[in-house]
Short mmCIF file of N, CA, C and O in Angstrom, two decimals:
data_model
loop_
_atom_site.label_atom_id
_atom_site.label_comp_id
_atom_site.label_asym_id
_atom_site.label_seq_id
_atom_site.Cartn_x
_atom_site.Cartn_y
_atom_site.Cartn_z
N MET T 104 90.91 -76.34 -37.88
CA MET T 104 89.57 -75.79 -38.01
C MET T 104 89.23 -75.02 -36.74
O MET T 104 89.53 -75.44 -35.64
N LEU T 105 88.58 -73.86 -36.90
CA LEU T 105 88.18 -73.05 -35.76
C LEU T 105 87.01 -73.69 -35.03
O LEU T 105 86.10 -74.22 -35.64
N THR T 106 87.05 -73.66 -33.71
CA THR T 106 85.92 -74.14 -32.93
C THR T 106 85.22 -72.93 -32.33
O THR T 106 85.82 -71.89 -32.12
N ASN T 107 83.94 -73.09 -32.06
CA ASN T 107 83.15 -72.01 -31.50
C ASN T 107 83.37 -71.97 -30.00
O ASN T 107 82.77 -72.73 -29.26
N LYS T 108 84.23 -71.09 -29.54
CA LYS T 108 84.54 -71.02 -28.12
C LYS T 108 83.46 -70.31 -27.33
O LYS T 108 83.51 -70.26 -26.12
N PHE T 109 82.45 -69.77 -27.99
CA PHE T 109 81.36 -69.07 -27.33
C PHE T 109 80.09 -69.91 -27.32
O PHE T 109 78.99 -69.41 -27.13
N GLN T 110 80.23 -71.19 -27.48
CA GLN T 110 79.10 -72.11 -27.58
C GLN T 110 78.21 -72.08 -26.34
O GLN T 110 77.00 -72.14 -26.44
N ASN T 111 78.79 -71.98 -25.15
CA ASN T 111 78.02 -72.01 -23.91
C ASN T 111 77.83 -70.63 -23.29
O ASN T 111 77.41 -70.53 -22.14
N ALA T 112 78.13 -69.59 -24.02
CA ALA T 112 78.02 -68.23 -23.49
C ALA T 112 76.57 -67.76 -23.48
O ALA T 112 75.77 -68.16 -24.33
N THR T 113 76.25 -66.92 -22.51
CA THR T 113 74.92 -66.31 -22.49
C THR T 113 74.87 -65.24 -23.57
O THR T 113 75.91 -64.83 -24.12
N ARG T 114 73.66 -64.74 -23.86
CA ARG T 114 73.51 -63.71 -24.88
C ARG T 114 74.32 -62.47 -24.51
O ARG T 114 75.01 -61.91 -25.35
N THR T 115 74.26 -62.07 -23.25
CA THR T 115 74.98 -60.89 -22.79
C THR T 115 76.49 -61.07 -22.94
O THR T 115 77.18 -60.17 -23.43
N GLN T 116 77.00 -62.21 -22.55
CA GLN T 116 78.44 -62.48 -22.67
C GLN T 116 78.86 -62.47 -24.13
O GLN T 116 79.91 -61.94 -24.49
N LEU T 117 78.03 -63.04 -24.98
CA LEU T 117 78.35 -63.12 -26.40
C LEU T 117 78.37 -61.72 -27.02
O LEU T 117 79.30 -61.39 -27.77
N VAL T 118 77.38 -60.91 -26.69
CA VAL T 118 77.31 -59.55 -27.25
C VAL T 118 78.51 -58.73 -26.77
O VAL T 118 79.14 -58.02 -27.56
N GLU T 119 78.86 -58.83 -25.49
CA GLU T 119 80.00 -58.08 -24.96
C GLU T 119 81.31 -58.53 -25.60
O GLU T 119 82.16 -57.71 -25.94
N ALA T 120 81.47 -59.84 -25.77
CA ALA T 120 82.69 -60.35 -26.40
C ALA T 120 82.78 -59.92 -27.86
O ALA T 120 83.86 -59.55 -28.36
N MET T 121 81.65 -59.94 -28.55
CA MET T 121 81.64 -59.54 -29.96
C MET T 121 81.91 -58.04 -30.08
O MET T 121 82.65 -57.60 -30.98
N ALA T 122 81.36 -57.24 -29.18
CA ALA T 122 81.62 -55.80 -29.19
C ALA T 122 83.11 -55.52 -28.94
O ALA T 122 83.71 -54.68 -29.61
N SER T 123 83.70 -56.24 -28.01
CA SER T 123 85.14 -56.09 -27.75
C SER T 123 85.96 -56.45 -28.98
O SER T 123 86.96 -55.80 -29.29
N SER T 124 85.54 -57.49 -29.67
CA SER T 124 86.22 -57.90 -30.90
C SER T 124 86.14 -56.79 -31.95
O SER T 124 87.12 -56.48 -32.63
N MET T 125 84.96 -56.19 -32.08
CA MET T 125 84.77 -55.10 -33.04
C MET T 125 85.66 -53.91 -32.70
O MET T 125 86.27 -53.31 -33.59
N ILE T 126 85.73 -53.57 -31.42
CA ILE T 126 86.57 -52.46 -31.00
C ILE T 126 88.04 -52.77 -31.27
O ILE T 126 88.79 -51.92 -31.75
N ARG T 127 88.46 -53.99 -30.98
CA ARG T 127 89.84 -54.40 -31.19
C ARG T 127 90.23 -54.32 -32.67
O ARG T 127 91.33 -53.90 -33.00
N HIS T 128 89.31 -54.73 -33.56
CA HIS T 128 89.62 -54.69 -35.00
C HIS T 128 89.50 -53.28 -35.57
O HIS T 128 90.07 -53.00 -36.62
N GLY T 129 88.76 -52.42 -34.90
CA GLY T 129 88.68 -51.03 -35.32
C GLY T 129 87.69 -50.77 -36.43
O GLY T 129 86.92 -51.65 -36.84
N GLU T 130 87.73 -49.55 -36.92
CA GLU T 130 86.82 -49.13 -37.97
C GLU T 130 87.06 -49.98 -39.22
O GLU T 130 88.19 -50.28 -39.57
N GLY T 131 85.99 -50.37 -39.87
CA GLY T 131 86.11 -51.22 -41.05
C GLY T 131 86.11 -52.69 -40.72
O GLY T 131 86.42 -53.52 -41.57
N CYS T 132 85.78 -53.03 -39.48
CA CYS T 132 85.73 -54.43 -39.05
C CYS T 132 84.69 -55.18 -39.88
O CYS T 132 83.58 -54.69 -40.09
N THR T 133 85.03 -56.35 -40.35
CA THR T 133 84.12 -57.15 -41.16
C THR T 133 83.73 -58.42 -40.42
O THR T 133 84.32 -58.77 -39.40
N ALA T 134 82.75 -59.12 -40.97
CA ALA T 134 82.33 -60.40 -40.39
C ALA T 134 83.48 -61.39 -40.40
O ALA T 134 83.63 -62.18 -39.48
N ALA T 135 84.31 -61.33 -41.43
CA ALA T 135 85.47 -62.23 -41.50
C ALA T 135 86.43 -61.97 -40.34
O ALA T 135 86.99 -62.92 -39.78
N ASP T 136 86.61 -60.71 -39.97
CA ASP T 136 87.47 -60.38 -38.84
C ASP T 136 86.91 -60.96 -37.54
O ASP T 136 87.65 -61.51 -36.72
N ILE T 137 85.60 -60.85 -37.37
CA ILE T 137 84.96 -61.36 -36.16
C ILE T 137 85.02 -62.89 -36.12
O ILE T 137 85.21 -63.48 -35.06
N LYS T 138 84.87 -63.52 -37.28
CA LYS T 138 84.96 -64.98 -37.34
C LYS T 138 86.33 -65.47 -36.90
O LYS T 138 86.45 -66.54 -36.31
N LEU T 139 87.36 -64.70 -37.16
CA LEU T 139 88.71 -65.08 -36.74
C LEU T 139 88.84 -65.15 -35.23
O LEU T 139 89.71 -65.84 -34.71
N ASP T 140 87.96 -64.43 -34.52
CA ASP T 140 87.96 -64.46 -33.06
C ASP T 140 87.11 -65.59 -32.50
O ASP T 140 86.92 -65.67 -31.30
N GLY T 141 86.54 -66.43 -33.36
CA GLY T 141 85.83 -67.62 -32.91
C GLY T 141 84.32 -67.54 -32.95
O GLY T 141 83.65 -68.43 -32.43
N PHE T 142 83.76 -66.51 -33.55
CA PHE T 142 82.30 -66.41 -33.65
C PHE T 142 81.81 -67.10 -34.91
O PHE T 142 82.48 -67.04 -35.95
N SER T 143 80.64 -67.71 -34.83
CA SER T 143 80.05 -68.35 -36.01
C SER T 143 79.22 -67.32 -36.77
O SER T 143 78.85 -66.27 -36.24
N GLN T 144 78.91 -67.64 -38.02
CA GLN T 144 78.09 -66.74 -38.83
C GLN T 144 76.70 -66.60 -38.22
O GLN T 144 76.13 -65.52 -38.22
N ALA T 145 76.17 -67.68 -37.64
CA ALA T 145 74.85 -67.62 -37.01
C ALA T 145 74.86 -66.66 -35.81
O ALA T 145 73.90 -65.90 -35.60
N GLN T 146 75.93 -66.68 -35.03
CA GLN T 146 76.05 -65.76 -33.90
C GLN T 146 76.17 -64.32 -34.38
O GLN T 146 75.58 -63.41 -33.79
N ILE T 147 76.92 -64.11 -35.43
CA ILE T 147 77.07 -62.76 -35.98
C ILE T 147 75.73 -62.25 -36.50
O ILE T 147 75.35 -61.10 -36.24
N ASP T 148 74.99 -63.12 -37.19
CA ASP T 148 73.67 -62.73 -37.70
C ASP T 148 72.70 -62.42 -36.57
O ASP T 148 71.93 -61.46 -36.65
N ALA T 149 72.74 -63.21 -35.50
CA ALA T 149 71.78 -63.05 -34.41
C ALA T 149 72.12 -61.89 -33.48
O ALA T 149 71.22 -61.21 -32.98
N HIS T 150 73.40 -61.63 -33.24
CA HIS T 150 73.79 -60.67 -32.22
C HIS T 150 74.67 -59.53 -32.73
O HIS T 150 75.10 -58.68 -31.95
N GLY T 151 74.95 -59.50 -34.00
CA GLY T 151 75.85 -58.49 -34.56
C GLY T 151 75.37 -57.07 -34.38
O GLY T 151 76.15 -56.18 -34.06
N ASP T 152 74.07 -56.83 -34.56
CA ASP T 152 73.54 -55.48 -34.42
C ASP T 152 73.65 -54.97 -32.98
O ASP T 152 74.05 -53.84 -32.74
N ALA T 153 73.31 -55.85 -32.03
CA ALA T 153 73.41 -55.47 -30.61
C ALA T 153 74.87 -55.22 -30.23
O ALA T 153 75.19 -54.28 -29.50
N ALA T 154 75.77 -56.05 -30.75
CA ALA T 154 77.19 -55.89 -30.47
C ALA T 154 77.73 -54.60 -31.08
O ALA T 154 78.54 -53.90 -30.47
N ARG T 155 77.27 -54.27 -32.28
CA ARG T 155 77.71 -53.03 -32.94
C ARG T 155 77.26 -51.82 -32.13
O ARG T 155 78.03 -50.87 -31.92
N GLU T 156 76.01 -51.83 -31.63
CA GLU T 156 75.51 -50.74 -30.81
C GLU T 156 76.33 -50.59 -29.54
O GLU T 156 76.69 -49.48 -29.14
N LEU T 157 76.64 -51.71 -28.90
CA LEU T 157 77.44 -51.68 -27.67
C LEU T 157 78.86 -51.18 -27.96
O LEU T 157 79.40 -50.38 -27.20
N ALA T 158 79.44 -51.63 -29.06
CA ALA T 158 80.79 -51.19 -29.42
C ALA T 158 80.82 -49.68 -29.67
O ALA T 158 81.76 -49.00 -29.24
N MET T 159 79.79 -49.17 -30.34
CA MET T 159 79.73 -47.73 -30.59
C MET T 159 79.58 -46.96 -29.28
O MET T 159 80.23 -45.93 -29.08
N ALA T 160 78.76 -47.46 -28.38
CA ALA T 160 78.57 -46.80 -27.08
C ALA T 160 79.85 -46.82 -26.27
O ALA T 160 80.21 -45.81 -25.65
N LYS T 161 80.56 -47.94 -26.27
CA LYS T 161 81.82 -48.02 -25.53
C LYS T 161 82.87 -47.11 -26.14
O LYS T 161 83.66 -46.49 -25.43
N ALA T 162 82.90 -47.02 -27.46
CA ALA T 162 83.90 -46.18 -28.13
C ALA T 162 83.66 -44.71 -27.84
O ALA T 162 84.60 -43.93 -27.77
N GLU T 163 82.40 -44.31 -27.65
CA GLU T 163 82.09 -42.91 -27.38
C GLU T 163 82.39 -42.51 -25.94
O GLU T 163 82.56 -41.34 -25.64
N THR T 164 82.45 -43.49 -25.04
CA THR T 164 82.64 -43.16 -23.63
C THR T 164 84.06 -43.43 -23.14
O THR T 164 84.29 -43.52 -21.95
N VAL T 165 85.00 -43.52 -24.03
CA VAL T 165 86.38 -43.75 -23.64
C VAL T 165 86.92 -42.50 -22.94
O VAL T 165 86.82 -41.39 -23.46
N THR T 166 87.46 -42.68 -21.76
CA THR T 166 88.02 -41.56 -21.02
C THR T 166 89.47 -41.36 -21.44
O THR T 166 90.26 -42.28 -21.41
N ARG T 167 89.76 -40.16 -21.82
CA ARG T 167 91.12 -39.86 -22.23
C ARG T 167 91.91 -39.41 -21.00
O ARG T 167 91.35 -38.99 -20.00
N ALA T 168 93.21 -39.47 -21.11
CA ALA T 168 94.07 -39.06 -19.99
C ALA T 168 93.83 -37.59 -19.69
O ALA T 168 93.71 -36.76 -20.59
N ARG T 169 93.78 -37.30 -18.43
CA ARG T 169 93.57 -35.92 -18.00
C ARG T 169 94.89 -35.32 -17.57
O ARG T 169 95.61 -35.89 -16.75
N ILE T 170 95.21 -34.17 -18.14
CA ILE T 170 96.46 -33.48 -17.84
C ILE T 170 96.12 -32.09 -17.38
O ILE T 170 95.29 -31.41 -18.00
N PRO T 171 96.73 -31.62 -16.31
CA PRO T 171 96.48 -30.23 -15.90
C PRO T 171 96.78 -29.27 -17.02
O PRO T 171 97.73 -29.48 -17.81
N SER T 172 96.00 -28.22 -17.15
CA SER T 172 96.12 -27.31 -18.29
C SER T 172 97.51 -26.69 -18.43
O SER T 172 97.99 -26.49 -19.54
N ARG T 173 98.18 -26.39 -17.34
CA ARG T 173 99.50 -25.77 -17.47
C ARG T 173 100.54 -26.76 -17.98
O ARG T 173 101.54 -26.36 -18.55
N ARG T 174 100.30 -28.08 -17.82
CA ARG T 174 101.24 -29.09 -18.35
C ARG T 174 100.91 -29.43 -19.80
O ARG T 174 101.76 -29.91 -20.53
N ALA T 175 99.66 -29.22 -20.21
CA ALA T 175 99.24 -29.60 -21.55
C ALA T 175 99.81 -28.67 -22.63
O ALA T 175 99.98 -29.08 -23.76
N ALA T 176 100.13 -27.45 -22.28
CA ALA T 176 100.60 -26.47 -23.27
C ALA T 176 102.01 -26.73 -23.69
O ALA T 176 102.82 -27.32 -23.12
#
């Protein structure tokens, strides 16, 4: 049986961990996917929206490798 490893986490830690889980699972991530990482349904209900917003913000700010233009061609 899965145990809730985020039982003593602060709200900020929980939201960041859930956002990381969402990013790791990628587009189409479901509540079942997040539960596999140890989150309870109550935590998903309470913090899922904030975690989704954070995951979207992190996904938009990913820095890609920079290559000099003459090497990129």
